[in-house]
Amino acid sequence: MNLLFHLFFFIHAPPVYPTDQKALEDYVNLPDLHYSYTLVSKKKHCDSSVYTINMTSLKWLDDSEVDKTIWWHMVTIAVPKVYKNAQMKKSCFLLLAGGRNDNPEEPAEYSAAQIRTLAVTTGSFSCDSPKDHIKELVAVLLMQIPFQPLTFYKHPLGMKNITENSLFAYVLWRFINDPTTSLDWIIQFPMVKATVRALDTVTDFLLKQTGEDVQITEFMLLGSSKRGWIAWLTAAIDKRVVSFVSVVMDVLNFVENLHHQYRSYCGWSFALAPFYYINITQQIDHPRFELIASNIDPLKYNEYYINKAKYLLVASGDEMGPPDNSYYYFDQLTGKKYLRIIPNMNHALAFYEDSIGVPTATFYLITMQNQQHPQVHWNRTVKNTGGAIYFSTDQEPSLIYAYYANTNDDTRRDFRMHILSGQEAKRNPIKWKRVKVKKVSTNVYKKEIKNPDKGWTGFFIEATYSGFEDSSEKLIITSEFHIIPETFPCEDCVGEGCYSKLV
């Protein structure tokens, strides 16, 4: 949302905490005189023009707290030379990526070359064969989300040059343990603000400085892991974001989902070690942790998603948490929503272009060209001997199967690809198998599975759709996980009793 609010929050302690999710929007809309951008390079290709920009987005905190306060980002913009559909000239597919501030050339989830490919075609491209173009769209790569590594001078463990989960863990610790700490300390605040400034930059640059006849008014965002979180939050506060793809980020309603992980694993996944070692796990019921959740949990912004199509990609073996987190939020989500569970994959799904980058462009095209999305619905049923999924759809899928797997034992309800063994992560011998489903009526399919002899069985139905305009790619949609029996190996934890162990 582009209104400028002149209310300055959280300057002096003790801060006042809003309860209506306005703090994030106000922080983003607060002008920052550090914002600017500079064109670094321009390359002309036979199929597109590629621009590289250095954008300074904001100042976060001050020099007494952290070693780098000014955030900057490399932004790559690929503009196709031709468009099959003039409507696409107003739309942009923006990918959020990590990367480092001490080595901007280090590969992140996506590369500039992939952005160019995404802009012009979903398949192999030859400049001698322009007829092979399948789609044309403006594609943007935004790097350094978040701006990392950073060194905080008051880190309780003395850690330096921290990134990713360690960065998030520290700001959580600081906010919970220092009651004078304001909400804009939470790392999602500057990450969202930097993303919104990138939308401003792309729009302004293409309109004013390129000579391209491109005026962007709509964005689809794609983000993985923490970047997926930022896609959710940016979509909530910026009307220009009309759709988004969230990859391996399914911890909406995240306080409930953390308790769900504890009951499933009887502890915490080793992937949460940065939070565990700084004592965050024993503070998930702390009032200030709930205050954080009330401002950055995407489900708190649910009303803003009603007109925004969402595509959620989940890895079956994600080490960050259980695959059935969706039980705690998916039914509540407003607006168009689509789920895809990818079998035999872990949190590194973000780095697999075949699963993420180009194929999700099909969802982009369907959404931005106002084509009809497949409408799906499912029901999970359970009885003493097992369970079933009923999957209904308004379009006949070109392929439809189910996948299932069993846990390795009856100690944990655990489908992760890797688990902790001693001090090291080792492969968890779980393999998802594809099986047929039964067609029970027109466009209604069923998969029924019996309870395992021990442990748990997880399964889901996967439908593949094809035949979309301007795309040879397919769109894959799945049901949620169904895990049977519907039992847990552990009782829930409370308060400091949630400290527990890593598994």
Short mmCIF file of C-alpha atoms in Angstrom, two decimals:
data_model
loop_
_atom_site.label_atom_id
_atom_site.label_comp_id
_atom_site.label_asym_id
_atom_site.label_seq_id
_atom_site.Cartn_x
_atom_site.Cartn_y
_atom_site.Cartn_z
CA MET A 1 0.00 0.00 0.00
CA ASN A 2 1.50 3.28 -1.09
CA LEU A 3 0.12 5.82 1.37
CA LEU A 4 2.78 7.53 3.45
CA PHE A 5 2.08 7.44 7.12
CA HIS A 6 3.63 10.14 9.25
CA LEU A 7 3.35 8.38 12.56
CA PHE A 8 6.81 7.42 13.82
CA PHE A 9 6.71 4.24 15.88
CA PHE A 10 9.12 2.74 18.32
CA ILE A 11 11.64 5.53 18.66
CA HIS A 12 11.81 5.59 22.42
CA ALA A 13 11.40 2.82 24.96
CA PRO A 14 9.05 1.54 26.12
CA PRO A 15 7.41 1.15 22.70
CA VAL A 16 3.68 0.96 22.07
CA TYR A 17 2.67 -2.22 20.30
CA PRO A 18 -0.23 -2.15 17.85
CA THR A 19 -2.51 -5.16 17.73
CA ASP A 20 -3.94 -4.71 14.22
CA GLN A 21 -0.87 -5.60 12.13
CA LYS A 22 -0.28 -1.95 11.21
CA ALA A 23 3.27 -1.85 12.55
CA LEU A 24 4.77 -3.60 9.52
CA GLU A 25 2.93 -1.45 7.01
CA ASP A 26 3.85 1.73 8.83
CA TYR A 27 7.51 0.70 9.00
CA VAL A 28 7.59 -0.06 5.28
CA ASN A 29 5.89 3.21 4.34
CA LEU A 30 8.11 5.36 6.57
CA PRO A 31 10.38 7.26 4.14
CA ASP A 32 14.08 6.40 4.27
CA LEU A 33 16.44 8.92 2.70
CA HIS A 34 18.99 6.18 2.03
CA TYR A 35 16.85 4.72 -0.75
CA SER A 36 18.41 5.02 -4.21
CA TYR A 37 19.42 2.90 -7.18
CA THR A 38 22.14 2.95 -9.84
CA LEU A 39 22.39 1.13 -13.16
CA VAL A 40 25.49 -1.10 -13.08
CA SER A 41 25.30 -2.78 -16.47
CA LYS A 42 23.11 -3.32 -19.51
CA LYS A 43 23.40 -6.28 -21.88
CA LYS A 44 21.51 -6.70 -25.12
CA HIS A 45 20.72 -10.24 -26.24
CA CYS A 46 18.89 -11.45 -29.31
CA ASP A 47 15.86 -12.25 -27.19
CA SER A 48 15.98 -9.77 -24.32
CA SER A 49 17.67 -6.91 -22.55
CA VAL A 50 19.19 -7.58 -19.14
CA TYR A 51 19.81 -4.75 -16.70
CA THR A 52 21.77 -5.01 -13.45
CA ILE A 53 21.02 -2.44 -10.76
CA ASN A 54 22.53 -1.76 -7.36
CA MET A 55 19.71 -0.64 -5.08
CA THR A 56 20.16 0.81 -1.60
CA SER A 57 16.93 0.10 0.23
CA LEU A 58 17.18 1.33 3.81
CA LYS A 59 19.07 1.82 7.03
CA TRP A 60 18.37 -0.76 9.73
CA LEU A 61 19.39 -0.18 13.36
CA ASP A 62 22.51 1.86 14.11
CA ASP A 63 26.26 1.43 14.36
CA SER A 64 26.17 0.69 18.08
CA GLU A 65 24.24 -2.54 17.46
CA VAL A 66 25.43 -4.02 14.18
CA ASP A 67 28.42 -3.76 11.87
CA LYS A 68 26.45 -2.99 8.68
CA THR A 69 23.41 -0.74 8.84
CA ILE A 70 22.87 0.27 5.21
CA TRP A 71 21.19 -2.43 3.15
CA TRP A 72 21.93 -2.71 -0.57
CA HIS A 73 20.87 -5.30 -3.12
CA MET A 74 21.75 -6.47 -6.61
CA VAL A 75 18.66 -6.39 -8.82
CA THR A 76 18.65 -8.08 -12.24
CA ILE A 77 15.84 -7.23 -14.66
CA ALA A 78 15.27 -9.21 -17.87
CA VAL A 79 12.93 -7.67 -20.45
CA PRO A 80 11.93 -9.73 -23.51
CA LYS A 81 12.12 -8.10 -26.93
CA VAL A 82 8.70 -9.32 -28.00
CA TYR A 83 5.45 -10.21 -26.28
CA LYS A 84 2.85 -12.65 -27.51
CA ASN A 85 0.34 -11.09 -25.16
CA ALA A 86 0.42 -7.32 -24.71
CA GLN A 87 -1.23 -7.74 -21.32
CA MET A 88 2.00 -9.23 -20.03
CA LYS A 89 3.79 -5.91 -20.49
CA LYS A 90 2.22 -4.67 -17.27
CA SER A 91 3.21 -7.72 -15.21
CA CYS A 92 6.44 -8.78 -13.54
CA PHE A 93 7.63 -12.06 -12.03
CA LEU A 94 10.00 -11.17 -9.16
CA LEU A 95 12.14 -13.82 -7.47
CA LEU A 96 13.50 -13.15 -4.01
CA ALA A 97 16.91 -14.66 -3.31
CA GLY A 98 19.54 -14.74 -0.59
CA GLY A 99 23.14 -14.07 -1.45
CA ARG A 100 25.79 -12.29 0.60
CA ASN A 101 26.94 -8.73 1.09
CA ASP A 102 30.59 -9.80 1.38
CA ASN A 103 30.55 -11.81 -1.86
CA PRO A 104 27.79 -10.63 -4.19
CA GLU A 105 28.94 -13.07 -6.89
CA GLU A 106 28.32 -16.15 -4.75
CA PRO A 107 25.45 -18.18 -6.22
CA ALA A 108 22.10 -17.99 -4.47
CA GLU A 109 18.85 -19.78 -5.26
CA TYR A 110 18.72 -18.26 -8.72
CA SER A 111 21.14 -16.67 -11.17
CA ALA A 112 20.94 -13.81 -13.64
CA ALA A 113 21.17 -16.32 -16.49
CA GLN A 114 18.14 -18.17 -15.16
CA ILE A 115 16.22 -14.91 -14.95
CA ARG A 116 16.92 -14.25 -18.61
CA THR A 117 15.76 -17.77 -19.49
CA LEU A 118 12.64 -17.32 -17.41
CA ALA A 119 11.87 -14.07 -19.21
CA VAL A 120 11.76 -15.55 -22.69
CA THR A 121 11.02 -19.27 -22.67
CA THR A 122 10.26 -22.32 -20.58
CA GLY A 123 12.31 -24.62 -22.79
CA SER A 124 15.48 -24.50 -24.84
CA PHE A 125 15.79 -21.28 -26.80
CA SER A 126 17.45 -20.47 -30.08
CA CYS A 127 17.62 -16.95 -31.40
CA ASP A 128 17.34 -18.46 -34.87
CA SER A 129 13.97 -19.96 -33.97
CA PRO A 130 11.80 -17.27 -32.42
CA LYS A 131 8.75 -19.44 -33.02
CA ASP A 132 10.01 -21.58 -30.13
CA HIS A 133 9.13 -18.81 -27.70
CA ILE A 134 6.54 -20.14 -25.31
CA LYS A 135 6.09 -17.09 -23.16
CA GLU A 136 7.47 -13.63 -22.68
CA LEU A 137 7.48 -11.88 -19.33
CA VAL A 138 9.50 -9.37 -17.36
CA ALA A 139 11.51 -11.33 -14.79
CA VAL A 140 13.45 -9.82 -11.87
CA LEU A 141 15.97 -11.27 -9.44
CA LEU A 142 16.25 -9.47 -6.09
CA MET A 143 19.31 -10.47 -4.07
CA GLN A 144 20.55 -9.96 -0.49
CA ILE A 145 17.21 -10.70 1.17
CA PRO A 146 18.15 -10.43 3.98
CA PHE A 147 21.30 -8.31 3.94
CA GLN A 148 23.83 -10.76 5.36
CA PRO A 149 26.13 -11.69 7.01
CA LEU A 150 25.83 -9.33 9.96
CA THR A 151 27.69 -9.09 13.27
CA PHE A 152 25.71 -7.94 16.30
CA TYR A 153 27.87 -6.57 19.08
CA LYS A 154 25.63 -7.84 21.90
CA HIS A 155 25.13 -11.40 20.69
CA PRO A 156 24.94 -13.60 23.83
CA LEU A 157 27.11 -16.31 22.25
CA GLY A 158 29.57 -13.89 20.68
CA MET A 159 28.79 -15.16 17.18
CA LYS A 160 29.97 -13.07 14.24
CA ASN A 161 29.01 -12.82 10.58
CA ILE A 162 25.72 -14.61 11.10
CA THR A 163 23.25 -15.46 8.35
CA GLU A 164 19.83 -16.99 7.73
CA ASN A 165 18.40 -18.85 10.76
CA SER A 166 21.14 -17.59 13.08
CA LEU A 167 20.22 -14.05 12.12
CA PHE A 168 16.53 -14.61 12.76
CA ALA A 169 17.27 -16.43 16.02
CA TYR A 170 19.30 -13.53 17.39
CA VAL A 171 16.67 -10.88 16.71
CA LEU A 172 14.03 -13.11 18.30
CA TRP A 173 16.25 -13.54 21.36
CA ARG A 174 16.89 -9.81 21.55
CA PHE A 175 13.22 -8.89 21.27
CA ILE A 176 12.06 -11.46 23.82
CA ASN A 177 14.75 -10.75 26.41
CA ASP A 178 15.00 -6.97 26.14
CA PRO A 179 11.58 -5.35 26.71
CA THR A 180 12.85 -2.04 25.32
CA THR A 181 13.45 -3.59 21.90
CA SER A 182 11.02 -2.34 19.27
CA LEU A 183 9.23 -4.39 16.64
CA ASP A 184 11.31 -3.02 13.79
CA TRP A 185 14.16 -5.15 15.14
CA ILE A 186 12.41 -8.21 13.76
CA ILE A 187 14.31 -9.11 10.60
CA GLN A 188 11.15 -9.59 8.53
CA PHE A 189 10.44 -5.84 8.81
CA PRO A 190 13.48 -4.63 6.82
CA MET A 191 13.26 -7.64 4.49
CA VAL A 192 9.72 -6.66 3.50
CA LYS A 193 10.67 -3.00 3.21
CA ALA A 194 13.59 -3.85 0.92
CA THR A 195 11.28 -5.94 -1.24
CA VAL A 196 8.74 -3.13 -1.56
CA ARG A 197 11.55 -0.74 -2.53
CA ALA A 198 12.53 -3.25 -5.22
CA LEU A 199 9.00 -3.07 -6.63
CA ASP A 200 9.37 0.71 -6.69
CA THR A 201 12.75 0.44 -8.39
CA VAL A 202 11.61 -1.94 -11.12
CA THR A 203 8.56 0.16 -11.89
CA ASP A 204 10.45 3.45 -11.96
CA PHE A 205 13.47 2.17 -13.87
CA LEU A 206 11.51 0.47 -16.65
CA LEU A 207 9.20 3.43 -17.06
CA LYS A 208 11.77 6.21 -17.04
CA GLN A 209 15.26 5.00 -17.89
CA THR A 210 15.20 2.18 -20.43
CA GLY A 211 13.17 3.31 -23.40
CA GLU A 212 11.25 0.06 -23.03
CA ASP A 213 7.51 0.36 -23.56
CA VAL A 214 6.86 -1.37 -20.24
CA GLN A 215 4.75 -0.03 -17.40
CA ILE A 216 4.58 -2.54 -14.56
CA THR A 217 1.46 -2.43 -12.41
CA GLU A 218 1.26 -6.05 -11.19
CA PHE A 219 3.76 -8.35 -9.55
CA MET A 220 3.92 -12.01 -8.76
CA LEU A 221 6.52 -12.86 -6.11
CA LEU A 222 8.36 -16.13 -5.64
CA GLY A 223 10.33 -16.76 -2.46
CA SER A 224 11.80 -19.81 -0.76
CA SER A 225 12.13 -20.43 2.96
CA LYS A 226 12.52 -17.05 4.68
CA ARG A 227 12.08 -15.38 1.29
CA GLY A 228 8.79 -17.23 1.03
CA TRP A 229 7.81 -15.66 4.33
CA ILE A 230 8.62 -12.26 2.84
CA ALA A 231 6.49 -13.03 -0.22
CA TRP A 232 3.52 -13.63 2.09
CA LEU A 233 4.04 -10.43 4.08
CA THR A 234 4.78 -8.23 1.06
CA ALA A 235 1.62 -9.48 -0.63
CA ALA A 236 -0.33 -8.55 2.48
CA ILE A 237 0.72 -4.90 2.54
CA ASP A 238 1.34 -4.01 -1.12
CA LYS A 239 -1.60 -3.99 -3.55
CA ARG A 240 0.71 -4.31 -6.53
CA VAL A 241 1.41 -7.91 -5.55
CA VAL A 242 -1.52 -9.80 -7.05
CA SER A 243 -0.15 -13.32 -6.65
CA PHE A 244 2.77 -15.20 -5.11
CA VAL A 245 4.52 -18.55 -4.89
CA SER A 246 5.74 -19.67 -1.47
CA VAL A 247 8.38 -22.43 -1.43
CA VAL A 248 9.19 -24.54 1.67
CA MET A 249 7.58 -21.95 3.91
CA ASP A 250 4.48 -23.49 5.44
CA VAL A 251 4.66 -22.40 9.07
CA LEU A 252 1.72 -20.04 9.02
CA ASN A 253 0.04 -20.05 12.42
CA PHE A 254 3.58 -20.73 13.50
CA VAL A 255 3.16 -20.91 17.27
CA GLU A 256 0.65 -23.73 16.80
CA ASN A 257 2.92 -25.32 14.21
CA LEU A 258 5.89 -25.24 16.56
CA HIS A 259 3.86 -27.15 19.14
CA HIS A 260 2.81 -29.52 16.36
CA GLN A 261 6.48 -30.19 15.59
CA TYR A 262 7.18 -30.93 19.24
CA ARG A 263 4.35 -33.46 19.45
CA SER A 264 5.50 -35.08 16.20
CA TYR A 265 9.23 -35.31 16.98
CA CYS A 266 9.30 -35.31 20.81
CA GLY A 267 11.82 -32.50 20.40
CA TRP A 268 13.09 -30.14 17.72
CA SER A 269 14.51 -30.82 14.30
CA PHE A 270 18.27 -30.33 14.09
CA ALA A 271 17.57 -27.65 11.48
CA LEU A 272 16.32 -25.44 14.32
CA ALA A 273 19.69 -25.59 16.11
CA PRO A 274 20.31 -21.81 15.83
CA PHE A 275 17.07 -21.22 17.74
CA TYR A 276 17.67 -24.04 20.21
CA TYR A 277 21.17 -22.95 21.24
CA ILE A 278 20.02 -19.42 21.94
CA ASN A 279 17.12 -20.74 24.07
CA ILE A 280 14.27 -19.70 21.78
CA THR A 281 12.58 -23.11 21.96
CA GLN A 282 11.83 -22.65 25.66
CA GLN A 283 10.28 -19.24 24.96
CA ILE A 284 7.70 -20.10 22.29
CA ASP A 285 4.91 -19.48 24.84
CA HIS A 286 6.42 -16.19 26.03
CA PRO A 287 4.10 -13.16 25.66
CA ARG A 288 6.67 -11.32 23.58
CA PHE A 289 7.03 -14.30 21.27
CA GLU A 290 3.28 -14.13 20.73
CA LEU A 291 3.67 -10.39 20.09
CA ILE A 292 6.17 -11.18 17.36
CA ALA A 293 3.77 -13.72 15.88
CA SER A 294 0.93 -11.21 15.86
CA ASN A 295 2.97 -8.96 13.58
CA ILE A 296 4.80 -11.35 11.23
CA ASP A 297 2.68 -14.50 11.09
CA PRO A 298 1.14 -14.38 7.59
CA LEU A 299 -2.09 -15.89 8.88
CA LYS A 300 -2.64 -12.70 10.90
CA TYR A 301 -2.94 -10.89 7.54
CA ASN A 302 -5.37 -13.41 6.10
CA GLU A 303 -8.01 -10.86 5.08
CA TYR A 304 -5.53 -9.24 2.67
CA TYR A 305 -5.06 -12.44 0.65
CA ILE A 306 -8.66 -12.74 -0.53
CA ASN A 307 -7.93 -11.41 -4.03
CA LYS A 308 -4.45 -12.93 -4.38
CA ALA A 309 -3.79 -16.33 -5.94
CA LYS A 310 -1.33 -18.39 -3.91
CA TYR A 311 0.74 -21.42 -4.91
CA LEU A 312 2.39 -23.21 -1.99
CA LEU A 313 5.22 -25.66 -2.70
CA VAL A 314 6.09 -28.06 0.12
CA ALA A 315 8.91 -30.62 0.35
CA SER A 316 7.85 -34.01 1.68
CA GLY A 317 11.11 -34.39 3.60
CA ASP A 318 11.70 -30.81 4.73
CA GLU A 319 14.03 -30.86 7.73
CA MET A 320 12.56 -27.61 9.05
CA GLY A 321 9.36 -29.30 10.18
CA PRO A 322 6.52 -31.78 9.60
CA PRO A 323 4.85 -32.05 6.20
CA ASP A 324 1.34 -31.68 7.62
CA ASN A 325 1.73 -28.13 8.94
CA SER A 326 -1.00 -27.11 6.52
CA TYR A 327 -3.60 -28.59 8.89
CA TYR A 328 -3.21 -25.44 10.97
CA TYR A 329 -3.76 -22.84 8.27
CA PHE A 330 -4.73 -24.03 4.78
CA ASP A 331 -8.49 -24.29 5.33
CA GLN A 332 -8.48 -20.84 6.91
CA LEU A 333 -6.74 -19.10 3.98
CA THR A 334 -8.83 -16.66 1.98
CA GLY A 335 -8.81 -16.40 -1.80
CA LYS A 336 -7.48 -18.77 -4.44
CA LYS A 337 -4.99 -21.23 -2.98
CA TYR A 338 -3.13 -24.16 -4.45
CA LEU A 339 -0.83 -26.68 -2.82
CA ARG A 340 1.90 -28.83 -4.33
CA ILE A 341 3.80 -31.37 -2.24
CA ILE A 342 7.00 -32.53 -3.92
CA PRO A 343 8.00 -36.08 -2.89
CA ASN A 344 11.53 -37.19 -2.01
CA MET A 345 12.76 -33.65 -1.51
CA ASN A 346 14.07 -31.68 1.47
CA HIS A 347 14.41 -27.98 2.30
CA ALA A 348 16.98 -27.60 -0.50
CA LEU A 349 14.05 -27.74 -2.91
CA ALA A 350 14.62 -24.01 -3.37
CA PHE A 351 17.77 -24.75 -5.39
CA TYR A 352 16.14 -27.16 -7.85
CA GLU A 353 15.20 -25.17 -10.92
CA ASP A 354 13.24 -28.04 -12.47
CA SER A 355 10.88 -27.98 -9.49
CA ILE A 356 10.74 -24.25 -8.88
CA GLY A 357 11.97 -21.65 -11.36
CA VAL A 358 10.64 -22.32 -14.82
CA PRO A 359 7.62 -24.55 -14.02
CA THR A 360 6.09 -21.99 -11.67
CA ALA A 361 5.98 -19.63 -14.64
CA THR A 362 2.96 -21.66 -15.79
CA PHE A 363 1.14 -20.57 -12.66
CA TYR A 364 2.28 -17.02 -13.41
CA LEU A 365 0.86 -17.14 -16.94
CA ILE A 366 -2.44 -18.67 -15.87
CA THR A 367 -2.86 -16.04 -13.18
CA MET A 368 -1.69 -12.95 -15.04
CA GLN A 369 -3.65 -13.82 -18.19
CA ASN A 370 -6.79 -14.54 -16.17
CA GLN A 371 -6.98 -18.12 -17.40
CA GLN A 372 -9.09 -20.55 -15.43
CA HIS A 373 -7.22 -22.27 -12.61
CA PRO A 374 -8.22 -25.85 -11.87
CA GLN A 375 -10.53 -25.90 -8.87
CA VAL A 376 -9.78 -28.73 -6.48
CA HIS A 377 -11.09 -29.90 -3.15
CA TRP A 378 -10.25 -32.82 -0.92
CA ASN A 379 -11.50 -34.56 2.17
CA ARG A 380 -9.43 -36.64 4.54
CA THR A 381 -11.27 -39.43 6.30
CA VAL A 382 -10.08 -41.79 9.01
CA LYS A 383 -11.32 -44.97 10.64
CA ASN A 384 -9.84 -47.53 13.00
CA THR A 385 -8.13 -49.49 10.24
CA GLY A 386 -6.76 -46.64 8.12
CA GLY A 387 -7.69 -43.53 6.18
CA ALA A 388 -8.59 -42.16 2.77
CA ILE A 389 -8.36 -39.01 0.67
CA TYR A 390 -11.18 -38.00 -1.68
CA PHE A 391 -9.92 -35.56 -4.33
CA SER A 392 -12.38 -33.69 -6.56
CA THR A 393 -11.56 -31.36 -9.44
CA ASP A 394 -13.49 -29.35 -12.03
CA GLN A 395 -10.98 -30.17 -14.79
CA GLU A 396 -9.90 -33.61 -15.90
CA PRO A 397 -6.22 -33.98 -14.99
CA SER A 398 -3.85 -35.38 -17.58
CA LEU A 399 -2.24 -37.50 -14.84
CA ILE A 400 -3.30 -38.34 -11.31
CA TYR A 401 -1.51 -40.53 -8.77
CA ALA A 402 -0.99 -40.90 -5.06
CA TYR A 403 2.30 -41.00 -3.16
CA TYR A 404 2.85 -42.74 0.15
CA ALA A 405 5.66 -43.46 2.61
CA ASN A 406 6.08 -44.97 6.07
CA THR A 407 8.04 -43.57 8.97
CA ASN A 408 11.22 -45.41 9.86
CA ASP A 409 9.98 -46.36 13.35
CA ASP A 410 7.24 -45.67 15.89
CA THR A 411 9.38 -43.31 17.99
CA ARG A 412 8.63 -40.16 15.99
CA ARG A 413 6.01 -39.12 13.42
CA ASP A 414 8.92 -38.16 11.23
CA PHE A 415 9.09 -37.96 7.42
CA ARG A 416 12.25 -35.83 7.15
CA MET A 417 14.89 -36.86 4.62
CA HIS A 418 17.58 -36.28 7.26
CA ILE A 419 17.63 -36.74 11.02
CA LEU A 420 20.18 -36.14 13.75
CA SER A 421 22.54 -38.99 14.62
CA GLY A 422 24.95 -38.00 17.36
CA GLN A 423 26.23 -34.61 16.24
CA GLU A 424 25.68 -35.17 12.52
CA ALA A 425 22.70 -35.29 10.21
CA LYS A 426 22.20 -38.61 8.46
CA ARG A 427 19.85 -39.82 5.76
CA ASN A 428 16.49 -41.02 7.02
CA PRO A 429 15.59 -44.08 4.88
CA ILE A 430 12.18 -42.85 3.74
CA LYS A 431 11.18 -43.23 0.11
CA TRP A 432 7.94 -41.95 -1.35
CA LYS A 433 6.32 -44.38 -3.78
CA ARG A 434 3.86 -43.54 -6.53
CA VAL A 435 0.66 -45.61 -6.77
CA LYS A 436 -2.61 -45.47 -8.67
CA VAL A 437 -5.79 -43.88 -7.37
CA LYS A 438 -9.38 -45.03 -7.85
CA LYS A 439 -11.86 -42.95 -9.83
CA VAL A 440 -15.11 -43.09 -7.86
CA SER A 441 -17.21 -40.67 -9.96
CA THR A 442 -16.79 -37.89 -12.52
CA ASN A 443 -13.58 -36.03 -11.60
CA VAL A 444 -13.57 -37.52 -8.09
CA TYR A 445 -10.67 -39.76 -7.07
CA LYS A 446 -9.92 -41.76 -3.96
CA LYS A 447 -6.88 -43.27 -2.31
CA GLU A 448 -7.37 -45.45 0.74
CA ILE A 449 -4.49 -46.83 2.80
CA LYS A 450 -4.44 -49.13 5.81
CA ASN A 451 -2.66 -48.30 9.04
CA PRO A 452 0.95 -49.55 9.11
CA ASP A 453 2.02 -52.30 11.48
CA LYS A 454 4.05 -49.71 13.37
CA GLY A 455 4.71 -46.01 13.09
CA TRP A 456 2.81 -43.84 10.65
CA THR A 457 1.99 -43.73 6.95
CA GLY A 458 1.74 -40.46 5.08
CA PHE A 459 0.10 -40.07 1.68
CA PHE A 460 -1.30 -37.48 -0.71
CA ILE A 461 -2.86 -37.24 -4.17
CA GLU A 462 -1.11 -35.42 -7.03
CA ALA A 463 -2.95 -34.13 -10.12
CA THR A 464 -1.21 -32.82 -13.25
CA TYR A 465 -2.97 -30.38 -15.58
CA SER A 466 -1.91 -29.37 -19.08
CA GLY A 467 -3.24 -27.59 -22.15
CA PHE A 468 -2.90 -24.03 -20.91
CA GLU A 469 -2.65 -21.18 -23.38
CA ASP A 470 0.89 -19.99 -24.24
CA SER A 471 2.56 -22.70 -22.17
CA SER A 472 3.74 -26.23 -22.86
CA GLU A 473 4.42 -26.64 -19.16
CA LYS A 474 2.13 -28.44 -16.74
CA LEU A 475 0.59 -27.29 -13.49
CA ILE A 476 0.73 -29.76 -10.61
CA ILE A 477 -1.62 -29.51 -7.65
CA THR A 478 -1.83 -31.89 -4.70
CA SER A 479 -4.00 -32.55 -1.72
CA GLU A 480 -2.69 -32.05 1.77
CA PHE A 481 -0.84 -34.81 3.55
CA HIS A 482 -2.90 -37.41 5.31
CA ILE A 483 -1.01 -39.13 8.13
CA ILE A 484 -2.44 -42.26 9.71
CA PRO A 485 -3.07 -43.21 12.38
CA GLU A 486 -3.97 -39.75 13.66
CA THR A 487 -1.89 -40.09 16.80
CA PHE A 488 1.22 -38.42 18.18
CA PRO A 489 4.17 -40.00 19.99
CA CYS A 490 4.43 -37.24 22.61
CA GLU A 491 2.28 -34.92 24.67
CA ASP A 492 2.63 -31.22 24.00
CA CYS A 493 5.13 -29.07 25.88
CA VAL A 494 4.43 -25.93 27.90
CA GLY A 495 6.60 -22.89 28.60
CA GLU A 496 10.19 -23.58 29.58
CA GLY A 497 9.47 -27.30 29.28
CA CYS A 498 9.65 -26.79 25.53
CA TYR A 499 13.44 -26.43 25.61
CA SER A 500 13.76 -30.22 25.06
CA LYS A 501 16.38 -31.60 22.62
CA LEU A 502 17.42 -31.71 18.98
CA VAL A 503 16.57 -34.80 16.95
#
